[in-house]
Structures are given as structure tokens and as C-alpha cells.
Amino acid sequence: MTVFFSRHAKRRMKLYRLAEKDVVDAILRSEASGGRSGATRNLIDFKMDAKYGYPLKIVYVRERARVVVITAYPVKKGKRR
């Protein structure tokens, strides 16, 4: 599986200092856990370690043999834990 990042996603990841490896790992983890099958657009909202301090939201589209990440950012609603 090949993962591509849109220009918007790259900018957001740079802004919030998110590593590409963390985003790719999150996508692989969500697909391995049996997320919605057949969905073309998926949202991942999970708790990272203490590295980012907030859950990450990743929006991506699965197209045949590749995944296109549309955006990725920490969800800062609510209180920091």
C-alpha cells in the first residue's frame, strides 16, 4: 500500500509538527482493527501516547492500491489530559 499526502495534509502536519510515520502507522492500525469496510473516506480519532497530548484526526481516501491523506491534525476541543 502506498500512502500519498495532499499539499494541505503536508502543511497541516508541518504546522502541528506531526510525523509522517505516526500518520501512516495510525492508518495501518485503523485498517487492521477492522474499520468500516468499503468506505472511501475514513476518519481516525485516537489517543496517541503523550507525544502530542491530543487525539489526532486523520482524513483519508482509499483508492485501489493507494491511500491519499487529505488532512491530519490534533483535535484540541475539550481539556488537555
PDB file of N, CA and C in Angstrom:
ATOM      1  N   MET A   1       0.843  -1.172   0.000  1.00  0.00           N
ATOM      2  CA  MET A   1       0.000   0.000   0.000  1.00  0.00           C
ATOM      3  C   MET A   1       0.895   1.243   0.000  1.00  0.00           C
ATOM      4  N   THR A   2       0.589   2.159  -0.890  1.00  0.00           N
ATOM      5  CA  THR A   2       1.329   3.408  -0.998  1.00  0.00           C
ATOM      6  C   THR A   2       0.510   4.525  -0.369  1.00  0.00           C
ATOM      7  N   VAL A   3       1.160   5.367   0.407  1.00  0.00           N
ATOM      8  CA  VAL A   3       0.472   6.481   1.060  1.00  0.00           C
ATOM      9  C   VAL A   3       0.982   7.785   0.466  1.00  0.00           C
ATOM     10  N   PHE A   4       0.045   8.584  -0.047  1.00  0.00           N
ATOM     11  CA  PHE A   4       0.357   9.911  -0.567  1.00  0.00           C
ATOM     12  C   PHE A   4      -0.256  10.955   0.354  1.00  0.00           C
ATOM     13  N   PHE A   5       0.395  12.092   0.471  1.00  0.00           N
ATOM     14  CA  PHE A   5      -0.104  13.181   1.290  1.00  0.00           C
ATOM     15  C   PHE A   5      -0.438  14.362   0.390  1.00  0.00           C
ATOM     16  N   SER A   6      -1.643  14.903   0.546  1.00  0.00           N
ATOM     17  CA  SER A   6      -2.009  16.102  -0.212  1.00  0.00           C
ATOM     18  C   SER A   6      -1.179  17.276   0.294  1.00  0.00           C
ATOM     19  N   ARG A   7      -1.137  18.332  -0.491  1.00  0.00           N
ATOM     20  CA  ARG A   7      -0.378  19.510  -0.084  1.00  0.00           C
ATOM     21  C   ARG A   7      -0.951  20.072   1.218  1.00  0.00           C
ATOM     22  N   HIS A   8      -2.282  20.056   1.333  1.00  0.00           N
ATOM     23  CA  HIS A   8      -2.938  20.535   2.554  1.00  0.00           C
ATOM     24  C   HIS A   8      -2.495  19.696   3.760  1.00  0.00           C
ATOM     25  N   ALA A   9      -2.473  18.372   3.586  1.00  0.00           N
ATOM     26  CA  ALA A   9      -2.066  17.493   4.687  1.00  0.00           C
ATOM     27  C   ALA A   9      -0.624  17.758   5.094  1.00  0.00           C
ATOM     28  N   LYS A  10       0.253  17.934   4.111  1.00  0.00           N
ATOM     29  CA  LYS A  10       1.657  18.214   4.426  1.00  0.00           C
ATOM     30  C   LYS A  10       1.802  19.515   5.207  1.00  0.00           C
ATOM     31  N   ARG A  11       1.026  20.521   4.815  1.00  0.00           N
ATOM     32  CA  ARG A  11       1.094  21.806   5.521  1.00  0.00           C
ATOM     33  C   ARG A  11       0.573  21.691   6.948  1.00  0.00           C
ATOM     34  N   ARG A  12      -0.541  20.989   7.132  1.00  0.00           N
ATOM     35  CA  ARG A  12      -1.099  20.808   8.478  1.00  0.00           C
ATOM     36  C   ARG A  12      -0.131  20.011   9.357  1.00  0.00           C
ATOM     37  N   MET A  13       0.465  18.978   8.786  1.00  0.00           N
ATOM     38  CA  MET A  13       1.390  18.157   9.556  1.00  0.00           C
ATOM     39  C   MET A  13       2.617  18.972   9.962  1.00  0.00           C
ATOM     40  N   LYS A  14       3.077  19.831   9.079  1.00  0.00           N
ATOM     41  CA  LYS A  14       4.211  20.687   9.417  1.00  0.00           C
ATOM     42  C   LYS A  14       3.813  21.700  10.487  1.00  0.00           C
ATOM     43  N   LEU A  15       2.613  22.278  10.357  1.00  0.00           N
ATOM     44  CA  LEU A  15       2.131  23.261  11.314  1.00  0.00           C
ATOM     45  C   LEU A  15       2.035  22.682  12.723  1.00  0.00           C
ATOM     46  N   TYR A  16       1.490  21.473  12.826  1.00  0.00           N
ATOM     47  CA  TYR A  16       1.288  20.845  14.133  1.00  0.00           C
ATOM     48  C   TYR A  16       2.411  19.885  14.521  1.00  0.00           C
ATOM     49  N   ARG A  17       3.470  19.845  13.713  1.00  0.00           N
ATOM     50  CA  ARG A  17       4.642  19.002  13.972  1.00  0.00           C
ATOM     51  C   ARG A  17       4.279  17.530  14.129  1.00  0.00           C
ATOM     52  N   LEU A  18       3.491  17.020  13.187  1.00  0.00           N
ATOM     53  CA  LEU A  18       3.128  15.610  13.173  1.00  0.00           C
ATOM     54  C   LEU A  18       4.075  14.864  12.244  1.00  0.00           C
ATOM     55  N   ALA A  19       4.573  13.739  12.668  1.00  0.00           N
ATOM     56  CA  ALA A  19       5.483  12.944  11.854  1.00  0.00           C
ATOM     57  C   ALA A  19       4.691  12.092  10.858  1.00  0.00           C
ATOM     58  N   GLU A  20       5.213  11.986   9.638  1.00  0.00           N
ATOM     59  CA  GLU A  20       4.555  11.162   8.614  1.00  0.00           C
ATOM     60  C   GLU A  20       4.435   9.726   9.092  1.00  0.00           C
ATOM     61  N   LYS A  21       5.452   9.235   9.771  1.00  0.00           N
ATOM     62  CA  LYS A  21       5.429   7.862  10.260  1.00  0.00           C
ATOM     63  C   LYS A  21       4.264   7.634  11.216  1.00  0.00           C
ATOM     64  N   ASP A  22       3.975   8.595  12.082  1.00  0.00           N
ATOM     65  CA  ASP A  22       2.861   8.457  13.021  1.00  0.00           C
ATOM     66  C   ASP A  22       1.526   8.399  12.293  1.00  0.00           C
ATOM     67  N   VAL A  23       1.383   9.210  11.249  1.00  0.00           N
ATOM     68  CA  VAL A  23       0.133   9.228  10.481  1.00  0.00           C
ATOM     69  C   VAL A  23      -0.044   7.910   9.734  1.00  0.00           C
ATOM     70  N   VAL A  24       1.020   7.424   9.097  1.00  0.00           N
ATOM     71  CA  VAL A  24       0.948   6.149   8.366  1.00  0.00           C
ATOM     72  C   VAL A  24       0.664   5.007   9.324  1.00  0.00           C
ATOM     73  N   ASP A  25       1.320   4.992  10.474  1.00  0.00           N
ATOM     74  CA  ASP A  25       1.064   3.946  11.471  1.00  0.00           C
ATOM     75  C   ASP A  25      -0.390   3.970  11.937  1.00  0.00           C
ATOM     76  N   ALA A  26      -0.946   5.157  12.107  1.00  0.00           N
ATOM     77  CA  ALA A  26      -2.342   5.274  12.539  1.00  0.00           C
ATOM     78  C   ALA A  26      -3.281   4.718  11.475  1.00  0.00           C
ATOM     79  N   ILE A  27      -2.997   4.981  10.218  1.00  0.00           N
ATOM     80  CA  ILE A  27      -3.836   4.463   9.128  1.00  0.00           C
ATOM     81  C   ILE A  27      -3.756   2.944   9.089  1.00  0.00           C
ATOM     82  N   LEU A  28      -2.555   2.409   9.173  1.00  0.00           N
ATOM     83  CA  LEU A  28      -2.391   0.950   9.153  1.00  0.00           C
ATOM     84  C   LEU A  28      -3.066   0.303  10.349  1.00  0.00           C
ATOM     85  N   ARG A  29      -2.953   0.930  11.519  1.00  0.00           N
ATOM     86  CA  ARG A  29      -3.589   0.399  12.728  1.00  0.00           C
ATOM     87  C   ARG A  29      -5.111   0.412  12.614  1.00  0.00           C
ATOM     88  N   SER A  30      -5.659   1.469  12.022  1.00  0.00           N
ATOM     89  CA  SER A  30      -7.118   1.558  11.927  1.00  0.00           C
ATOM     90  C   SER A  30      -7.669   0.539  10.938  1.00  0.00           C
ATOM     91  N   GLU A  31      -6.936   0.296   9.851  1.00  0.00           N
ATOM     92  CA  GLU A  31      -7.407  -0.683   8.876  1.00  0.00           C
ATOM     93  C   GLU A  31      -7.247  -2.096   9.404  1.00  0.00           C
ATOM     94  N   ALA A  32      -6.241  -2.332  10.214  1.00  0.00           N
ATOM     95  CA  ALA A  32      -6.032  -3.654  10.794  1.00  0.00           C
ATOM     96  C   ALA A  32      -7.081  -3.966  11.850  1.00  0.00           C
ATOM     97  N   SER A  33      -7.621  -2.923  12.491  1.00  0.00           N
ATOM     98  CA  SER A  33      -8.614  -3.157  13.540  1.00  0.00           C
ATOM     99  C   SER A  33     -10.006  -3.375  12.971  1.00  0.00           C
ATOM    100  N   GLY A  34     -10.129  -3.397  11.658  1.00  0.00           N
ATOM    101  CA  GLY A  34     -11.413  -3.698  11.037  1.00  0.00           C
ATOM    102  C   GLY A  34     -12.351  -2.524  11.026  1.00  0.00           C
ATOM    103  N   GLY A  35     -11.875  -1.391  10.567  1.00  0.00           N
ATOM    104  CA  GLY A  35     -12.718  -0.207  10.453  1.00  0.00           C
ATOM    105  C   GLY A  35     -13.840  -0.445   9.447  1.00  0.00           C
ATOM    106  N   ARG A  36     -14.516   0.603   9.081  1.00  0.00           N
ATOM    107  CA  ARG A  36     -15.617   0.461   8.137  1.00  0.00           C
ATOM    108  C   ARG A  36     -15.093  -0.088   6.810  1.00  0.00           C
ATOM    109  N   SER A  37     -15.561  -1.232   6.414  1.00  0.00           N
ATOM    110  CA  SER A  37     -15.096  -1.797   5.154  1.00  0.00           C
ATOM    111  C   SER A  37     -15.893  -1.195   4.001  1.00  0.00           C
ATOM    112  N   GLY A  38     -15.240  -0.945   2.917  1.00  0.00           N
ATOM    113  CA  GLY A  38     -15.895  -0.385   1.743  1.00  0.00           C
ATOM    114  C   GLY A  38     -16.066   1.122   1.803  1.00  0.00           C
ATOM    115  N   ALA A  39     -15.687   1.744   2.897  1.00  0.00           N
ATOM    116  CA  ALA A  39     -15.816   3.199   2.993  1.00  0.00           C
ATOM    117  C   ALA A  39     -14.697   3.852   2.199  1.00  0.00           C
ATOM    118  N   THR A  40     -15.012   4.917   1.497  1.00  0.00           N
ATOM    119  CA  THR A  40     -13.998   5.589   0.701  1.00  0.00           C
ATOM    120  C   THR A  40     -13.308   6.672   1.502  1.00  0.00           C
ATOM    121  N   ARG A  41     -13.972   7.190   2.510  1.00  0.00           N
ATOM    122  CA  ARG A  41     -13.366   8.230   3.344  1.00  0.00           C
ATOM    123  C   ARG A  41     -13.441   7.781   4.796  1.00  0.00           C
ATOM    124  N   ASN A  42     -12.333   7.805   5.468  1.00  0.00           N
ATOM    125  CA  ASN A  42     -12.271   7.314   6.836  1.00  0.00           C
ATOM    126  C   ASN A  42     -11.747   8.398   7.762  1.00  0.00           C
ATOM    127  N   LEU A  43     -12.234   8.416   8.963  1.00  0.00           N
ATOM    128  CA  LEU A  43     -11.755   9.333   9.986  1.00  0.00           C
ATOM    129  C   LEU A  43     -11.135   8.515  11.108  1.00  0.00           C
ATOM    130  N   ILE A  44      -9.974   8.895  11.523  1.00  0.00           N
ATOM    131  CA  ILE A  44      -9.326   8.233  12.645  1.00  0.00           C
ATOM    132  C   ILE A  44      -9.256   9.251  13.765  1.00  0.00           C
ATOM    133  N   ASP A  45      -9.737   8.864  14.900  1.00  0.00           N
ATOM    134  CA  ASP A  45      -9.674   9.749  16.059  1.00  0.00           C
ATOM    135  C   ASP A  45      -9.229   8.880  17.229  1.00  0.00           C
ATOM    136  N   PHE A  46      -7.974   8.930  17.567  1.00  0.00           N
ATOM    137  CA  PHE A  46      -7.464   8.051  18.600  1.00  0.00           C
ATOM    138  C   PHE A  46      -6.469   8.795  19.469  1.00  0.00           C
ATOM    139  N   LYS A  47      -6.180   8.216  20.588  1.00  0.00           N
ATOM    140  CA  LYS A  47      -5.260   8.835  21.541  1.00  0.00           C
ATOM    141  C   LYS A  47      -3.843   8.348  21.262  1.00  0.00           C
ATOM    142  N   MET A  48      -2.985   9.278  20.912  1.00  0.00           N
ATOM    143  CA  MET A  48      -1.568   8.942  20.765  1.00  0.00           C
ATOM    144  C   MET A  48      -0.982   8.857  22.167  1.00  0.00           C
ATOM    145  N   ASP A  49       0.258   8.444  22.274  1.00  0.00           N
ATOM    146  CA  ASP A  49       0.922   8.390  23.565  1.00  0.00           C
ATOM    147  C   ASP A  49       0.869   9.779  24.190  1.00  0.00           C
ATOM    148  N   ALA A  50       1.857  10.169  24.884  1.00  0.00           N
ATOM    149  CA  ALA A  50       1.915  11.519  25.429  1.00  0.00           C
ATOM    150  C   ALA A  50       2.655  12.431  24.454  1.00  0.00           C
ATOM    151  N   LYS A  51       2.955  11.897  23.288  1.00  0.00           N
ATOM    152  CA  LYS A  51       3.764  12.634  22.332  1.00  0.00           C
ATOM    153  C   LYS A  51       3.089  13.916  21.864  1.00  0.00           C
ATOM    154  N   TYR A  52       1.808  13.833  21.494  1.00  0.00           N
ATOM    155  CA  TYR A  52       1.103  15.002  21.000  1.00  0.00           C
ATOM    156  C   TYR A  52       0.168  15.587  22.043  1.00  0.00           C
ATOM    157  N   GLY A  53      -0.298  14.800  22.972  1.00  0.00           N
ATOM    158  CA  GLY A  53      -1.128  15.301  24.038  1.00  0.00           C
ATOM    159  C   GLY A  53      -2.602  15.414  23.686  1.00  0.00           C
ATOM    160  N   TYR A  54      -2.936  15.317  22.410  1.00  0.00           N
ATOM    161  CA  TYR A  54      -4.327  15.381  21.949  1.00  0.00           C
ATOM    162  C   TYR A  54      -4.584  14.214  21.006  1.00  0.00           C
ATOM    163  N   PRO A  55      -5.842  13.820  20.860  1.00  0.00           N
ATOM    164  CA  PRO A  55      -6.151  12.812  19.835  1.00  0.00           C
ATOM    165  C   PRO A  55      -5.883  13.402  18.449  1.00  0.00           C
ATOM    166  N   LEU A  56      -5.492  12.560  17.516  1.00  0.00           N
ATOM    167  CA  LEU A  56      -5.288  13.006  16.140  1.00  0.00           C
ATOM    168  C   LEU A  56      -6.513  12.677  15.314  1.00  0.00           C
ATOM    169  N   LYS A  57      -6.822  13.548  14.394  1.00  0.00           N
ATOM    170  CA  LYS A  57      -7.879  13.266  13.428  1.00  0.00           C
ATOM    171  C   LYS A  57      -7.212  13.207  12.066  1.00  0.00           C
ATOM    172  N   ILE A  58      -7.394  12.097  11.373  1.00  0.00           N
ATOM    173  CA  ILE A  58      -6.794  11.893  10.064  1.00  0.00           C
ATOM    174  C   ILE A  58      -7.910  11.565   9.082  1.00  0.00           C
ATOM    175  N   VAL A  59      -7.985  12.337   8.016  1.00  0.00           N
ATOM    176  CA  VAL A  59      -8.998  12.108   6.981  1.00  0.00           C
ATOM    177  C   VAL A  59      -8.260  11.636   5.744  1.00  0.00           C
ATOM    178  N   TYR A  60      -8.664  10.468   5.232  1.00  0.00           N
ATOM    179  CA  TYR A  60      -8.003   9.935   4.047  1.00  0.00           C
ATOM    180  C   TYR A  60      -8.992   9.227   3.146  1.00  0.00           C
ATOM    181  N   VAL A  61      -8.576   9.051   1.893  1.00  0.00           N
ATOM    182  CA  VAL A  61      -9.382   8.355   0.893  1.00  0.00           C
ATOM    183  C   VAL A  61      -8.572   7.157   0.412  1.00  0.00           C
ATOM    184  N   ARG A  62      -9.206   6.007   0.378  1.00  0.00           N
ATOM    185  CA  ARG A  62      -8.554   4.793  -0.122  1.00  0.00           C
ATOM    186  C   ARG A  62      -8.938   4.606  -1.585  1.00  0.00           C
ATOM    187  N   GLU A  63      -7.944   4.585  -2.459  1.00  0.00           N
ATOM    188  CA  GLU A  63      -8.157   4.405  -3.890  1.00  0.00           C
ATOM    189  C   GLU A  63      -7.343   3.215  -4.367  1.00  0.00           C
ATOM    190  N   ARG A  64      -8.001   2.153  -4.702  1.00  0.00           N
ATOM    191  CA  ARG A  64      -7.352   0.926  -5.179  1.00  0.00           C
ATOM    192  C   ARG A  64      -6.143   0.548  -4.339  1.00  0.00           C
ATOM    193  N   ALA A  65      -4.938   0.730  -4.856  1.00  0.00           N
ATOM    194  CA  ALA A  65      -3.739   0.282  -4.137  1.00  0.00           C
ATOM    195  C   ALA A  65      -3.044   1.413  -3.396  1.00  0.00           C
ATOM    196  N   ARG A  66      -3.687   2.574  -3.278  1.00  0.00           N
ATOM    197  CA  ARG A  66      -3.034   3.677  -2.586  1.00  0.00           C
ATOM    198  C   ARG A  66      -4.005   4.377  -1.640  1.00  0.00           C
ATOM    199  N   VAL A  67      -3.421   5.089  -0.700  1.00  0.00           N
ATOM    200  CA  VAL A  67      -4.184   5.879   0.262  1.00  0.00           C
ATOM    201  C   VAL A  67      -3.738   7.318   0.106  1.00  0.00           C
ATOM    202  N   VAL A  68      -4.704   8.241   0.004  1.00  0.00           N
ATOM    203  CA  VAL A  68      -4.405   9.662  -0.096  1.00  0.00           C
ATOM    204  C   VAL A  68      -4.865  10.326   1.198  1.00  0.00           C
ATOM    205  N   VAL A  69      -3.918  10.889   1.929  1.00  0.00           N
ATOM    206  CA  VAL A  69      -4.239  11.587   3.179  1.00  0.00           C
ATOM    207  C   VAL A  69      -4.659  13.004   2.816  1.00  0.00           C
ATOM    208  N   ILE A  70      -5.879  13.369   3.193  1.00  0.00           N
ATOM    209  CA  ILE A  70      -6.421  14.697   2.876  1.00  0.00           C
ATOM    210  C   ILE A  70      -5.988  15.706   3.922  1.00  0.00           C
ATOM    211  N   THR A  71      -6.105  15.343   5.192  1.00  0.00           N
ATOM    212  CA  THR A  71      -5.682  16.237   6.267  1.00  0.00           C
ATOM    213  C   THR A  71      -5.385  15.426   7.519  1.00  0.00           C
ATOM    214  N   ALA A  72      -4.609  16.010   8.396  1.00  0.00           N
ATOM    215  CA  ALA A  72      -4.289  15.396   9.687  1.00  0.00           C
ATOM    216  C   ALA A  72      -4.008  16.526  10.671  1.00  0.00           C
ATOM    217  N   TYR A  73      -4.645  16.451  11.825  1.00  0.00           N
ATOM    218  CA  TYR A  73      -4.450  17.498  12.825  1.00  0.00           C
ATOM    219  C   TYR A  73      -4.871  16.992  14.195  1.00  0.00           C
ATOM    220  N   PRO A  74      -4.332  17.595  15.259  1.00  0.00           N
ATOM    221  CA  PRO A  74      -4.772  17.226  16.605  1.00  0.00           C
ATOM    222  C   PRO A  74      -6.105  17.888  16.923  1.00  0.00           C
ATOM    223  N   VAL A  75      -6.962  17.148  17.578  1.00  0.00           N
ATOM    224  CA  VAL A  75      -8.279  17.670  17.961  1.00  0.00           C
ATOM    225  C   VAL A  75      -8.117  18.339  19.311  1.00  0.00           C
ATOM    226  N   LYS A  76      -8.243  19.647  19.329  1.00  0.00           N
ATOM    227  CA  LYS A  76      -7.971  20.390  20.557  1.00  0.00           C
ATOM    228  C   LYS A  76      -9.239  20.829  21.268  1.00  0.00           C
ATOM    229  N   LYS A  77     -10.370  20.213  20.953  1.00  0.00           N
ATOM    230  CA  LYS A  77     -11.594  20.541  21.685  1.00  0.00           C
ATOM    231  C   LYS A  77     -11.532  19.884  23.043  1.00  0.00           C
ATOM    232  N   GLY A  78     -12.047  20.524  24.008  1.00  0.00           N
ATOM    233  CA  GLY A  78     -12.038  19.971  25.360  1.00  0.00           C
ATOM    234  C   GLY A  78     -10.743  20.277  26.072  1.00  0.00           C
ATOM    235  N   LYS A  79     -10.580  19.667  27.203  1.00  0.00           N
ATOM    236  CA  LYS A  79      -9.407  19.938  28.032  1.00  0.00           C
ATOM    237  C   LYS A  79      -8.269  19.007  27.687  1.00  0.00           C
ATOM    238  N   ARG A  80      -7.082  19.473  27.888  1.00  0.00           N
ATOM    239  CA  ARG A  80      -5.897  18.662  27.675  1.00  0.00           C
ATOM    240  C   ARG A  80      -5.742  17.695  28.837  1.00  0.00           C
ATOM    241  N   ARG A  81      -5.391  16.465  28.533  1.00  0.00           N
ATOM    242  CA  ARG A  81      -5.265  15.446  29.584  1.00  0.00           C
ATOM    243  C   ARG A  81      -3.846  15.094  29.818  1.00  0.00           C
TER     244      ARG A  81
END
